[in-house]
PDB file of C-alpha atoms and ligand atoms in Angstrom:
ATOM      1  CA  MET A   1      -6.031  17.965  -2.311  1.00 94.00           C
ATOM      2  CA  LEU A   2      -8.867  15.731  -1.115  1.00 98.00           C
ATOM      3  CA  ARG A   3     -11.045  13.790  -3.531  1.00 98.00           C
ATOM      4  CA  CYS A   4     -14.539  14.106  -2.135  1.00 98.00           C
ATOM      5  CA  GLY A   5     -16.993  12.464  -4.542  1.00 97.00           C
ATOM      6  CA  LYS A   6     -17.701  14.923  -7.345  1.00 96.00           C
ATOM      7  CA  PHE A   7     -15.790  17.618  -5.450  1.00 98.00           C
ATOM      8  CA  LEU A   8     -12.058  18.166  -5.369  1.00 98.00           C
ATOM      9  CA  LEU A   9     -11.129  20.059  -2.229  1.00 98.00           C
ATOM     10  CA  ARG A  10      -8.030  22.172  -2.440  1.00 95.00           C
ATOM     11  CA  LEU A  11      -6.585  22.361   1.013  1.00 96.00           C
ATOM     12  CA  GLU A  12      -4.696  25.623   0.682  1.00 93.00           C
ATOM     13  CA  ARG A  13      -6.625  27.138   3.531  1.00 95.00           C
ATOM     14  CA  PRO A  14      -8.155  25.242   6.458  1.00 97.00           C
ATOM     15  CA  LEU A  15     -11.678  24.071   5.679  1.00 98.00           C
ATOM     16  CA  ILE A  16     -14.593  24.143   8.069  1.00 98.00           C
ATOM     17  CA  MET A  17     -16.769  21.083   8.512  1.00 98.00           C
ATOM     18  CA  GLY A  18     -20.057  22.233  10.042  1.00 98.00           C
ATOM     19  CA  ILE A  19     -21.762  19.757  12.361  1.00 97.00           C
ATOM     20  CA  VAL A  20     -25.440  19.043  11.719  1.00 96.00           C
ATOM     21  CA  ASN A  21     -26.645  16.726  14.416  1.00 93.00           C
ATOM     22  CA  LEU A  22     -29.842  14.819  13.640  1.00 93.00           C
ATOM     23  CA  THR A  23     -30.090  13.108  17.023  1.00 86.00           C
ATOM     24  CA  PRO A  24     -32.521  14.196  19.719  1.00 79.00           C
ATOM     25  CA  ASP A  25     -30.072  13.679  22.599  1.00 66.00           C
ATOM     26  CA  SER A  26     -26.913  15.523  21.623  1.00 56.00           C
ATOM     27  CA  PHE A  27     -24.495  16.241  24.436  1.00 56.00           C
ATOM     28  CA  SER A  28     -23.762  19.747  23.231  1.00 59.00           C
ATOM     29  CA  GLY A  29     -27.436  20.641  22.946  1.00 60.00           C
ATOM     30  CA  ASP A  30     -27.441  20.976  19.171  1.00 70.00           C
ATOM     31  CA  GLY A  31     -29.551  17.917  18.336  1.00 69.00           C
ATOM     32  CA  LEU A  32     -32.205  18.747  15.739  1.00 73.00           C
ATOM     33  CA  GLY A  33     -34.355  15.647  16.288  1.00 67.00           C
ATOM     34  CA  ASP A  34     -36.810  14.526  13.602  1.00 75.00           C
ATOM     35  CA  ASP A  35     -37.644  17.816  11.900  1.00 85.00           C
ATOM     36  CA  VAL A  36     -36.306  17.437   8.355  1.00 92.00           C
ATOM     37  CA  GLN A  37     -37.065  21.011   7.325  1.00 93.00           C
ATOM     38  CA  LEU A  38     -35.330  22.387  10.414  1.00 92.00           C
ATOM     39  CA  ALA A  39     -32.262  20.258   9.744  1.00 94.00           C
ATOM     40  CA  VAL A  40     -32.094  21.312   6.094  1.00 96.00           C
ATOM     41  CA  GLU A  41     -32.409  24.988   7.011  1.00 96.00           C
ATOM     42  CA  TYR A  42     -29.757  24.572   9.687  1.00 96.00           C
ATOM     43  CA  ALA A  43     -27.366  22.991   7.167  1.00 97.00           C
ATOM     44  CA  ARG A  44     -28.006  25.753   4.613  1.00 97.00           C
ATOM     45  CA  ARG A  45     -27.331  28.337   7.311  1.00 97.00           C
ATOM     46  CA  GLN A  46     -24.032  26.631   8.190  1.00 98.00           C
ATOM     47  CA  ILE A  47     -23.067  26.825   4.514  1.00 98.00           C
ATOM     48  CA  ALA A  48     -24.108  30.475   4.263  1.00 98.00           C
ATOM     49  CA  VAL A  49     -21.859  31.442   7.177  1.00 98.00           C
ATOM     50  CA  GLY A  50     -18.812  29.602   5.911  1.00 98.00           C
ATOM     51  CA  ALA A  51     -19.013  25.813   6.143  1.00 98.00           C
ATOM     52  CA  ASP A  52     -17.023  24.093   3.387  1.00 98.00           C
ATOM     53  CA  ILE A  53     -18.377  20.636   4.249  1.00 98.00           C
ATOM     54  CA  ILE A  54     -21.505  19.609   6.146  1.00 98.00           C
ATOM     55  CA  ASP A  55     -21.235  16.616   8.488  1.00 98.00           C
ATOM     56  CA  LEU A  56     -24.614  14.940   8.998  1.00 97.00           C
ATOM     57  CA  GLY A  57     -24.805  12.630  11.986  1.00 95.00           C
ATOM     58  CA  ALA A  58     -27.775  10.503  13.004  1.00 94.00           C
ATOM     59  CA  GLU A  59     -25.963   8.282  15.485  1.00 87.00           C
ATOM     60  CA  SER A  60     -24.907   9.756  18.768  1.00 76.00           C
ATOM     61  CA  SER A  61     -21.228   8.876  19.004  1.00 67.00           C
ATOM     62  CA  ARG A  62     -20.459  10.903  22.089  1.00 66.00           C
ATOM     63  CA  PRO A  63     -18.828   9.038  24.997  1.00 64.00           C
ATOM     64  CA  GLY A  64     -21.395   7.082  27.004  1.00 69.00           C
ATOM     65  CA  ALA A  65     -24.059   7.209  24.298  1.00 70.00           C
ATOM     66  CA  PRO A  66     -26.299   4.190  23.725  1.00 74.00           C
ATOM     67  CA  PRO A  67     -26.131   2.773  20.177  1.00 80.00           C
ATOM     68  CA  VAL A  68     -28.861   3.709  17.687  1.00 86.00           C
ATOM     69  CA  THR A  69     -30.532   1.008  15.558  1.00 92.00           C
ATOM     70  CA  LEU A  70     -29.838   0.822  11.844  1.00 95.00           C
ATOM     71  CA  ASP A  71     -33.455   1.657  10.907  1.00 95.00           C
ATOM     72  CA  GLU A  72     -33.557   4.647  13.222  1.00 93.00           C
ATOM     73  CA  GLU A  73     -30.302   6.005  11.831  1.00 95.00           C
ATOM     74  CA  LEU A  74     -31.481   5.615   8.223  1.00 97.00           C
ATOM     75  CA  GLU A  75     -34.868   7.165   8.994  1.00 95.00           C
ATOM     76  CA  ARG A  76     -33.266  10.244  10.474  1.00 94.00           C
ATOM     77  CA  LEU A  77     -30.531  10.606   7.918  1.00 97.00           C
ATOM     78  CA  LEU A  78     -31.905   9.792   4.477  1.00 97.00           C
ATOM     79  CA  PRO A  79     -34.667  12.441   4.182  1.00 96.00           C
ATOM     80  CA  VAL A  80     -32.190  15.181   5.105  1.00 97.00           C
ATOM     81  CA  LEU A  81     -29.554  13.821   2.754  1.00 97.00           C
ATOM     82  CA  GLU A  82     -32.086  13.674  -0.086  1.00 96.00           C
ATOM     83  CA  ALA A  83     -33.172  17.249   0.546  1.00 96.00           C
ATOM     84  CA  LEU A  84     -29.537  18.390   0.385  1.00 96.00           C
ATOM     85  CA  ALA A  85     -28.628  16.248  -2.646  1.00 87.00           C
ATOM     86  CA  ASP A  86     -28.194  19.141  -5.086  1.00 88.00           C
ATOM     87  CA  CYS A  87     -26.287  21.241  -2.589  1.00 93.00           C
ATOM     88  CA  PRO A  88     -23.101  22.854  -3.976  1.00 95.00           C
ATOM     89  CA  THR A  89     -21.260  21.941  -0.755  1.00 98.00           C
ATOM     90  CA  PRO A  90     -20.045  18.403  -0.089  1.00 98.00           C
ATOM     91  CA  ILE A  91     -22.083  16.427   2.428  1.00 98.00           C
ATOM     92  CA  SER A  92     -20.290  14.095   4.804  1.00 98.00           C
ATOM     93  CA  VAL A  93     -22.099  11.406   6.760  1.00 98.00           C
ATOM     94  CA  ASP A  94     -20.946  10.510  10.239  1.00 97.00           C
ATOM     95  CA  THR A  95     -21.516   6.770  10.544  1.00 97.00           C
ATOM     96  CA  TYR A  96     -19.651   3.540  11.223  1.00 96.00           C
ATOM     97  CA  LYS A  97     -22.315   1.214   9.822  1.00 97.00           C
ATOM     98  CA  PRO A  98     -21.571  -0.184   6.343  1.00 98.00           C
ATOM     99  CA  GLU A  99     -25.293  -0.286   5.481  1.00 98.00           C
ATOM    100  CA  VAL A 100     -25.625   3.411   6.264  1.00 98.00           C
ATOM    101  CA  MET A 101     -22.481   4.174   4.253  1.00 98.00           C
ATOM    102  CA  ARG A 102     -23.909   2.430   1.179  1.00 98.00           C
ATOM    103  CA  ALA A 103     -27.305   4.095   1.508  1.00 98.00           C
ATOM    104  CA  ALA A 104     -25.722   7.516   2.018  1.00 98.00           C
ATOM    105  CA  LEU A 105     -23.362   7.161  -0.937  1.00 98.00           C
ATOM    106  CA  ALA A 106     -26.259   6.071  -3.149  1.00 97.00           C
ATOM    107  CA  ARG A 107     -28.006   9.324  -2.211  1.00 96.00           C
ATOM    108  CA  GLY A 108     -25.143  11.640  -3.017  1.00 96.00           C
ATOM    109  CA  ALA A 109     -23.010  11.817   0.125  1.00 98.00           C
ATOM    110  CA  SER A 110     -19.461  12.849  -0.818  1.00 98.00           C
ATOM    111  CA  MET A 111     -17.662  11.843   2.351  1.00 98.00           C
ATOM    112  CA  ILE A 112     -17.878   9.213   5.078  1.00 98.00           C
ATOM    113  CA  ASN A 113     -16.754  10.266   8.533  1.00 98.00           C
ATOM    114  CA  ASP A 114     -16.170   7.055  10.473  1.00 97.00           C
ATOM    115  CA  ILE A 115     -15.228   7.208  14.145  1.00 96.00           C
ATOM    116  CA  PHE A 116     -14.197   3.523  13.863  1.00 97.00           C
ATOM    117  CA  ALA A 117     -11.913   4.165  10.876  1.00 98.00           C
ATOM    118  CA  LEU A 118     -13.576   1.491   8.672  1.00 98.00           C
ATOM    119  CA  ARG A 119     -12.939  -1.258  11.226  1.00 98.00           C
ATOM    120  CA  ARG A 120     -16.491  -2.630  11.233  1.00 97.00           C
ATOM    121  CA  PRO A 121     -16.894  -5.732   9.021  1.00 98.00           C
ATOM    122  CA  GLY A 122     -17.924  -4.586   5.541  1.00 98.00           C
ATOM    123  CA  ALA A 123     -17.003  -0.940   6.023  1.00 98.00           C
ATOM    124  CA  LEU A 124     -13.897  -0.969   3.805  1.00 98.00           C
ATOM    125  CA  ASP A 125     -15.910  -2.593   1.002  1.00 98.00           C
ATOM    126  CA  ALA A 126     -18.815  -0.204   1.445  1.00 98.00           C
ATOM    127  CA  VAL A 127     -16.686   2.804   0.496  1.00 98.00           C
ATOM    128  CA  ALA A 128     -14.062   1.187  -1.771  1.00 98.00           C
ATOM    129  CA  ALA A 129     -16.159   1.201  -4.937  1.00 91.00           C
ATOM    130  CA  SER A 130     -17.039   4.896  -4.688  1.00 97.00           C
ATOM    131  CA  ASP A 131     -14.920   8.024  -4.930  1.00 98.00           C
ATOM    132  CA  CYS A 132     -16.035   9.531  -1.632  1.00 98.00           C
ATOM    133  CA  ALA A 133     -13.601  10.993   0.852  1.00 98.00           C
ATOM    134  CA  VAL A 134     -13.127   9.073   4.089  1.00 98.00           C
ATOM    135  CA  CYS A 135     -12.082  10.376   7.479  1.00 98.00           C
ATOM    136  CA  LEU A 136     -10.216   7.696   9.435  1.00 98.00           C
ATOM    137  CA  MET A 137     -10.470   8.583  13.119  1.00 98.00           C
ATOM    138  CA  HIS A 138      -8.662   7.102  16.079  1.00 97.00           C
ATOM    139  CA  ALA A 139     -10.845   5.833  18.906  1.00 95.00           C
ATOM    140  CA  ARG A 140     -10.084   3.393  21.635  1.00 92.00           C
ATOM    141  CA  GLY A 141     -12.908   1.132  22.804  1.00 79.00           C
ATOM    142  CA  GLU A 142     -16.652   1.606  22.287  1.00 73.00           C
ATOM    143  CA  PRO A 143     -18.435   4.922  22.925  1.00 68.00           C
ATOM    144  CA  ALA A 144     -20.346   3.488  25.886  1.00 71.00           C
ATOM    145  CA  THR A 145     -17.224   2.552  27.856  1.00 73.00           C
ATOM    146  CA  MET A 146     -14.208   4.204  26.239  1.00 71.00           C
ATOM    147  CA  GLN A 147     -13.751   6.904  28.871  1.00 73.00           C
ATOM    148  CA  ARG A 148     -13.351   4.453  31.766  1.00 73.00           C
ATOM    149  CA  HIS A 149      -9.600   3.835  31.783  1.00 74.00           C
ATOM    150  CA  PRO A 150      -7.809   5.537  28.944  1.00 80.00           C
ATOM    151  CA  ASP A 151      -4.136   4.592  29.207  1.00 88.00           C
ATOM    152  CA  TYR A 152      -1.264   5.163  26.792  1.00 94.00           C
ATOM    153  CA  GLY A 153       2.528   5.191  26.846  1.00 94.00           C
ATOM    154  CA  ASP A 154       3.112   7.907  24.260  1.00 96.00           C
ATOM    155  CA  VAL A 155      -0.369   8.869  23.099  1.00 97.00           C
ATOM    156  CA  VAL A 156       0.870  10.686  19.993  1.00 97.00           C
ATOM    157  CA  ALA A 157       2.998   7.725  18.865  1.00 97.00           C
ATOM    158  CA  GLU A 158       0.162   5.271  19.512  1.00 97.00           C
ATOM    159  CA  VAL A 159      -2.447   7.307  17.659  1.00 97.00           C
ATOM    160  CA  ARG A 160      -0.019   7.794  14.806  1.00 97.00           C
ATOM    161  CA  ALA A 161       0.688   4.056  14.569  1.00 96.00           C
ATOM    162  CA  PHE A 162      -3.023   3.262  14.632  1.00 97.00           C
ATOM    163  CA  LEU A 163      -3.752   5.728  11.829  1.00 97.00           C
ATOM    164  CA  ALA A 164      -0.861   4.362   9.755  1.00 96.00           C
ATOM    165  CA  GLY A 165      -2.389   0.877  10.155  1.00 96.00           C
ATOM    166  CA  ARG A 166      -5.808   2.054   9.021  1.00 97.00           C
ATOM    167  CA  LEU A 167      -4.245   3.891   6.104  1.00 97.00           C
ATOM    168  CA  ALA A 168      -2.581   0.604   5.066  1.00 97.00           C
ATOM    169  CA  ALA A 169      -5.896  -1.268   5.414  1.00 98.00           C
ATOM    170  CA  ALA A 170      -7.663   1.336   3.295  1.00 98.00           C
ATOM    171  CA  ALA A 171      -4.942   1.184   0.652  1.00 97.00           C
ATOM    172  CA  ALA A 172      -5.148  -2.635   0.586  1.00 98.00           C
ATOM    173  CA  ALA A 173      -8.917  -2.338   0.012  1.00 98.00           C
ATOM    174  CA  GLY A 174      -8.299  -0.095  -2.981  1.00 98.00           C
ATOM    175  CA  ILE A 175      -9.143   3.241  -1.370  1.00 98.00           C
ATOM    176  CA  GLY A 176      -6.743   5.778  -2.858  1.00 96.00           C
ATOM    177  CA  ARG A 177      -4.802   8.053  -0.530  1.00 96.00           C
ATOM    178  CA  GLU A 178      -6.206  11.108  -2.324  1.00 97.00           C
ATOM    179  CA  ARG A 179      -9.531  10.190  -0.678  1.00 98.00           C
ATOM    180  CA  LEU A 180      -8.274   9.987   2.911  1.00 98.00           C
ATOM    181  CA  ALA A 181      -8.102  12.309   5.897  1.00 98.00           C
ATOM    182  CA  LEU A 182      -6.759  11.338   9.336  1.00 98.00           C
ATOM    183  CA  ASP A 183      -8.138  12.371  12.719  1.00 98.00           C
ATOM    184  CA  PRO A 184      -6.714  11.805  16.227  1.00 98.00           C
ATOM    185  CA  GLY A 185     -10.245  11.519  17.632  1.00 98.00           C
ATOM    186  CA  PHE A 186     -10.178  14.063  20.429  1.00 98.00           C
ATOM    187  CA  GLY A 187     -12.124  12.741  23.418  1.00 95.00           C
ATOM    188  CA  PHE A 188     -12.489   9.177  22.153  1.00 94.00           C
ATOM    189  CA  GLY A 189     -10.828   7.093  24.852  1.00 94.00           C
ATOM    190  CA  LYS A 190      -8.519   9.885  26.037  1.00 96.00           C
ATOM    191  CA  THR A 191      -8.022  11.949  29.176  1.00 95.00           C
ATOM    192  CA  PRO A 192      -7.815  15.757  28.967  1.00 96.00           C
ATOM    193  CA  GLU A 193      -4.010  15.418  29.189  1.00 96.00           C
ATOM    194  CA  HIS A 194      -3.935  12.986  26.255  1.00 97.00           C
ATOM    195  CA  ASN A 195      -6.109  15.364  24.225  1.00 98.00           C
ATOM    196  CA  LEU A 196      -3.898  18.357  24.979  1.00 98.00           C
ATOM    197  CA  ALA A 197      -0.771  16.400  24.047  1.00 98.00           C
ATOM    198  CA  LEU A 198      -2.404  15.433  20.742  1.00 98.00           C
ATOM    199  CA  LEU A 199      -3.273  19.051  20.023  1.00 98.00           C
ATOM    200  CA  ALA A 200       0.183  20.299  20.977  1.00 98.00           C
ATOM    201  CA  ARG A 201       1.817  17.765  18.652  1.00 98.00           C
ATOM    202  CA  LEU A 202      -0.875  17.583  15.971  1.00 98.00           C
ATOM    203  CA  ASP A 203       1.664  18.270  13.240  1.00 96.00           C
ATOM    204  CA  GLU A 204       3.337  14.918  13.986  1.00 95.00           C
ATOM    205  CA  LEU A 205       0.221  13.060  12.880  1.00 94.00           C
ATOM    206  CA  ALA A 206       0.288  14.138   9.260  1.00 85.00           C
ATOM    207  CA  SER A 207       1.397  10.621   8.320  1.00 74.00           C
ATOM    208  CA  ASP A 208       2.478  10.421   4.697  1.00 76.00           C
ATOM    209  CA  GLY A 209       1.338  13.998   4.210  1.00 89.00           C
ATOM    210  CA  LEU A 210      -2.345  13.108   4.490  1.00 96.00           C
ATOM    211  CA  PRO A 211      -4.688  15.908   5.606  1.00 98.00           C
ATOM    212  CA  ILE A 212      -5.557  16.072   9.287  1.00 98.00           C
ATOM    213  CA  LEU A 213      -9.099  16.677  10.468  1.00 98.00           C
ATOM    214  CA  ALA A 214      -9.525  17.939  14.044  1.00 98.00           C
ATOM    215  CA  GLY A 215     -12.722  18.010  16.081  1.00 98.00           C
ATOM    216  CA  MET A 216     -12.626  19.628  19.503  1.00 98.00           C
ATOM    217  CA  SER A 217     -15.732  21.788  19.327  1.00 98.00           C
ATOM    218  CA  ARG A 218     -17.429  22.067  22.756  1.00 97.00           C
ATOM    219  CA  LYS A 219     -15.687  18.898  23.983  1.00 97.00           C
ATOM    220  CA  SER A 220     -14.982  18.100  27.606  1.00 96.00           C
ATOM    221  CA  MET A 221     -11.226  18.634  27.146  1.00 97.00           C
ATOM    222  CA  LEU A 222     -12.146  22.322  26.798  1.00 98.00           C
ATOM    223  CA  GLY A 223     -14.381  22.096  29.845  1.00 98.00           C
ATOM    224  CA  ALA A 224     -11.411  20.671  31.758  1.00 98.00           C
ATOM    225  CA  VAL A 225      -9.271  23.667  30.801  1.00 98.00           C
ATOM    226  CA  THR A 226     -11.859  26.436  31.273  1.00 98.00           C
ATOM    227  CA  GLY A 227     -14.128  24.974  33.938  1.00 98.00           C
ATOM    228  CA  ARG A 228     -17.104  25.838  31.740  1.00 98.00           C
ATOM    229  CA  PRO A 229     -20.172  23.723  30.936  1.00 97.00           C
ATOM    230  CA  VAL A 230     -20.822  22.619  27.372  1.00 95.00           C
ATOM    231  CA  GLY A 231     -23.039  25.588  26.500  1.00 96.00           C
ATOM    232  CA  GLU A 232     -20.271  28.064  27.342  1.00 98.00           C
ATOM    233  CA  ARG A 233     -17.343  26.707  25.367  1.00 98.00           C
ATOM    234  CA  LEU A 234     -17.535  28.915  22.276  1.00 98.00           C
ATOM    235  CA  GLY A 235     -14.367  30.887  22.998  1.00 98.00           C
ATOM    236  CA  ALA A 236     -12.432  27.763  23.919  1.00 98.00           C
ATOM    237  CA  SER A 237     -13.716  25.956  20.818  1.00 98.00           C
ATOM    238  CA  VAL A 238     -12.657  28.755  18.490  1.00 98.00           C
ATOM    239  CA  ALA A 239      -9.233  28.894  20.162  1.00 98.00           C
ATOM    240  CA  ALA A 240      -8.819  25.135  19.768  1.00 98.00           C
ATOM    241  CA  ALA A 241      -9.769  25.240  16.072  1.00 98.00           C
ATOM    242  CA  LEU A 242      -7.269  28.022  15.491  1.00 98.00           C
ATOM    243  CA  LEU A 243      -4.482  26.164  17.299  1.00 98.00           C
ATOM    244  CA  ALA A 244      -5.263  23.067  15.257  1.00 98.00           C
ATOM    245  CA  ALA A 245      -5.083  25.054  12.014  1.00 97.00           C
ATOM    246  CA  GLU A 246      -1.802  26.537  13.116  1.00 96.00           C
ATOM    247  CA  ARG A 247      -0.457  23.029  13.692  1.00 96.00           C
ATOM    248  CA  GLY A 248      -1.438  21.969  10.212  1.00 96.00           C
ATOM    249  CA  ALA A 249      -5.050  20.740  10.464  1.00 98.00           C
ATOM    250  CA  LYS A 250      -6.634  21.044   7.013  1.00 98.00           C
ATOM    251  CA  ILE A 251     -10.218  20.544   8.208  1.00 98.00           C
ATOM    252  CA  VAL A 252     -11.762  21.558  11.521  1.00 98.00           C
ATOM    253  CA  ARG A 253     -15.082  20.037  12.593  1.00 98.00           C
ATOM    254  CA  VAL A 254     -17.119  22.616  14.500  1.00 98.00           C
ATOM    255  CA  HIS A 255     -20.574  23.571  15.725  1.00 97.00           C
ATOM    256  CA  ASP A 256     -19.988  27.335  15.550  1.00 98.00           C
ATOM    257  CA  VAL A 257     -19.151  27.912  11.917  1.00 98.00           C
ATOM    258  CA  ALA A 258     -19.431  31.719  11.685  1.00 98.00           C
ATOM    259  CA  GLU A 259     -17.166  32.385  14.665  1.00 98.00           C
ATOM    260  CA  THR A 260     -14.624  29.809  13.512  1.00 98.00           C
ATOM    261  CA  ARG A 261     -14.635  31.310  10.020  1.00 98.00           C
ATOM    262  CA  ASP A 262     -13.837  34.759  11.442  1.00 98.00           C
ATOM    263  CA  ALA A 263     -11.001  33.412  13.561  1.00 98.00           C
ATOM    264  CA  LEU A 264      -9.500  31.476  10.646  1.00 98.00           C
ATOM    265  CA  ASN A 265      -9.828  34.519   8.390  1.00 97.00           C
ATOM    266  CA  VAL A 266      -7.780  36.563  10.859  1.00 96.00           C
ATOM    267  CA  TRP A 267      -5.179  33.804  11.081  1.00 95.00           C
ATOM    268  CA  GLN A 268      -4.957  33.530   7.284  1.00 94.00           C
ATOM    269  CA  ALA A 269      -4.720  37.293   6.879  1.00 94.00           C
ATOM    270  CA  VAL A 270      -1.751  37.314   9.256  1.00 93.00           C
ATOM    271  CA  THR A 271       0.025  34.241   7.920  1.00 90.00           C
ATOM    272  CA  GLY A 272      -0.841  34.760   4.285  1.00 81.00           C
ATOM    273  CA  CYS A 273      -2.032  31.172   4.183  1.00 67.00           C
ATOM    274  CA  GLY A 274      -4.381  31.058   1.195  1.00 59.00           C
ATOM    275  CA  GLU A 275      -7.135  33.474   0.294  1.00 60.00           C
ATOM    276  CA  VAL A 276      -9.406  34.820   2.979  1.00 64.00           C
ATOM    277  CA  SER A 277     -12.969  33.701   2.357  1.00 63.00           C
ATOM    278  CA  SER A 278     -15.976  35.903   2.934  1.00 56.00           C
TER     279      SER A 278
HETATM  280  C1  LIG B 301     -15.561  13.694  16.135  1.00 67.09           C
HETATM  281  C2  LIG B 301     -16.292  13.112  15.102  1.00 67.09           C
HETATM  282  C3  LIG B 301     -17.540  13.274  16.879  1.00 67.09           C
HETATM  283  C4  LIG B 301     -14.212  14.049  15.881  1.00 67.09           C
HETATM  284  C5  LIG B 301     -14.524  13.219  13.644  1.00 67.09           C
HETATM  285  C6  LIG B 301     -18.684  15.423  19.256  1.00 67.09           C
HETATM  286  C7  LIG B 301     -18.603  12.227  14.845  1.00 67.09           C
HETATM  287  C8  LIG B 301     -18.581  13.970  19.373  1.00 67.09           C
HETATM  288  N1  LIG B 301     -16.355  13.803  17.240  1.00 67.09           N
HETATM  289  N2  LIG B 301     -15.795  12.884  13.866  1.00 67.09           N
HETATM  290  N3  LIG B 301     -17.533  12.849  15.584  1.00 67.09           N
HETATM  291  N4  LIG B 301     -13.745  13.795  14.616  1.00 67.09           N
HETATM  292  N5  LIG B 301     -13.975  13.016  12.442  1.00 67.09           N
HETATM  293  O1  LIG B 301     -18.581  16.037  20.368  1.00 67.09           O
HETATM  294  O2  LIG B 301     -13.462  14.536  16.725  1.00 67.09           O
HETATM  295  O3  LIG B 301     -18.887  15.995  18.195  1.00 67.09           O
HETATM  296  S1  LIG B 301     -18.972  13.100  17.870  1.00 67.09           S
END
């Protein structure tokens, strides 16, 4: 079960978090730019084809991305969030800025997806007083430089220890465990080998039984395996989501919702894991 603002998400079957990217410069070519109506329609379409959560992002957090100013992020995000306020599907906001968290929660966001795992000053406080869900993601370094020299002893053990530390920090700030999901942060300061090891052993990360969220959609780890450019990673992305679900991921963050839904429906039909959704 995940407390997600006014929603209570049962996690009997893997849920799909559909990515809605409000940046103009997205690496996977899905950036919607400044068109509010287009973004709202895109989100509604994601819901119609099977998204259980929508993840709105107005800051490009891909490796190598330049930071976006606070005003720019708010300007892109808030009109879309307001237009989706009465949506029957929970809206997550992908941000690490406490000011954006507060503004988003005040406008009805049900989840905060923070690639810095509430490490920025003020971030723990910004979410503590609400009942939103929070995704605590592992990342090493800053997006601009994190891919330079990723180095680990045992990547799974190190990611696990980091997430346990953030879980303790969240608990100390009064954020209940029923509100938390954990994420290994595929591609954030990791080589393709590190990412594959994390996927292979994803089940080991379910620290304290908390739900795992996995995001590999269109990422370069899949390019490394298939040799395909970002626009041709649909098959690999669906396979990765399925493998994550099989290893216990409760939420998969994807661009291609309809295809992922079909794949997960087949998996559930075979394993008898929860009801198949239409
Ligand atoms: C992830 C993410 C990104 C991820 C979570 C991309 C915002 C890069 N990746 N959030 N965000 N997990 N929780 O390619 O793996 O989507 S941005």
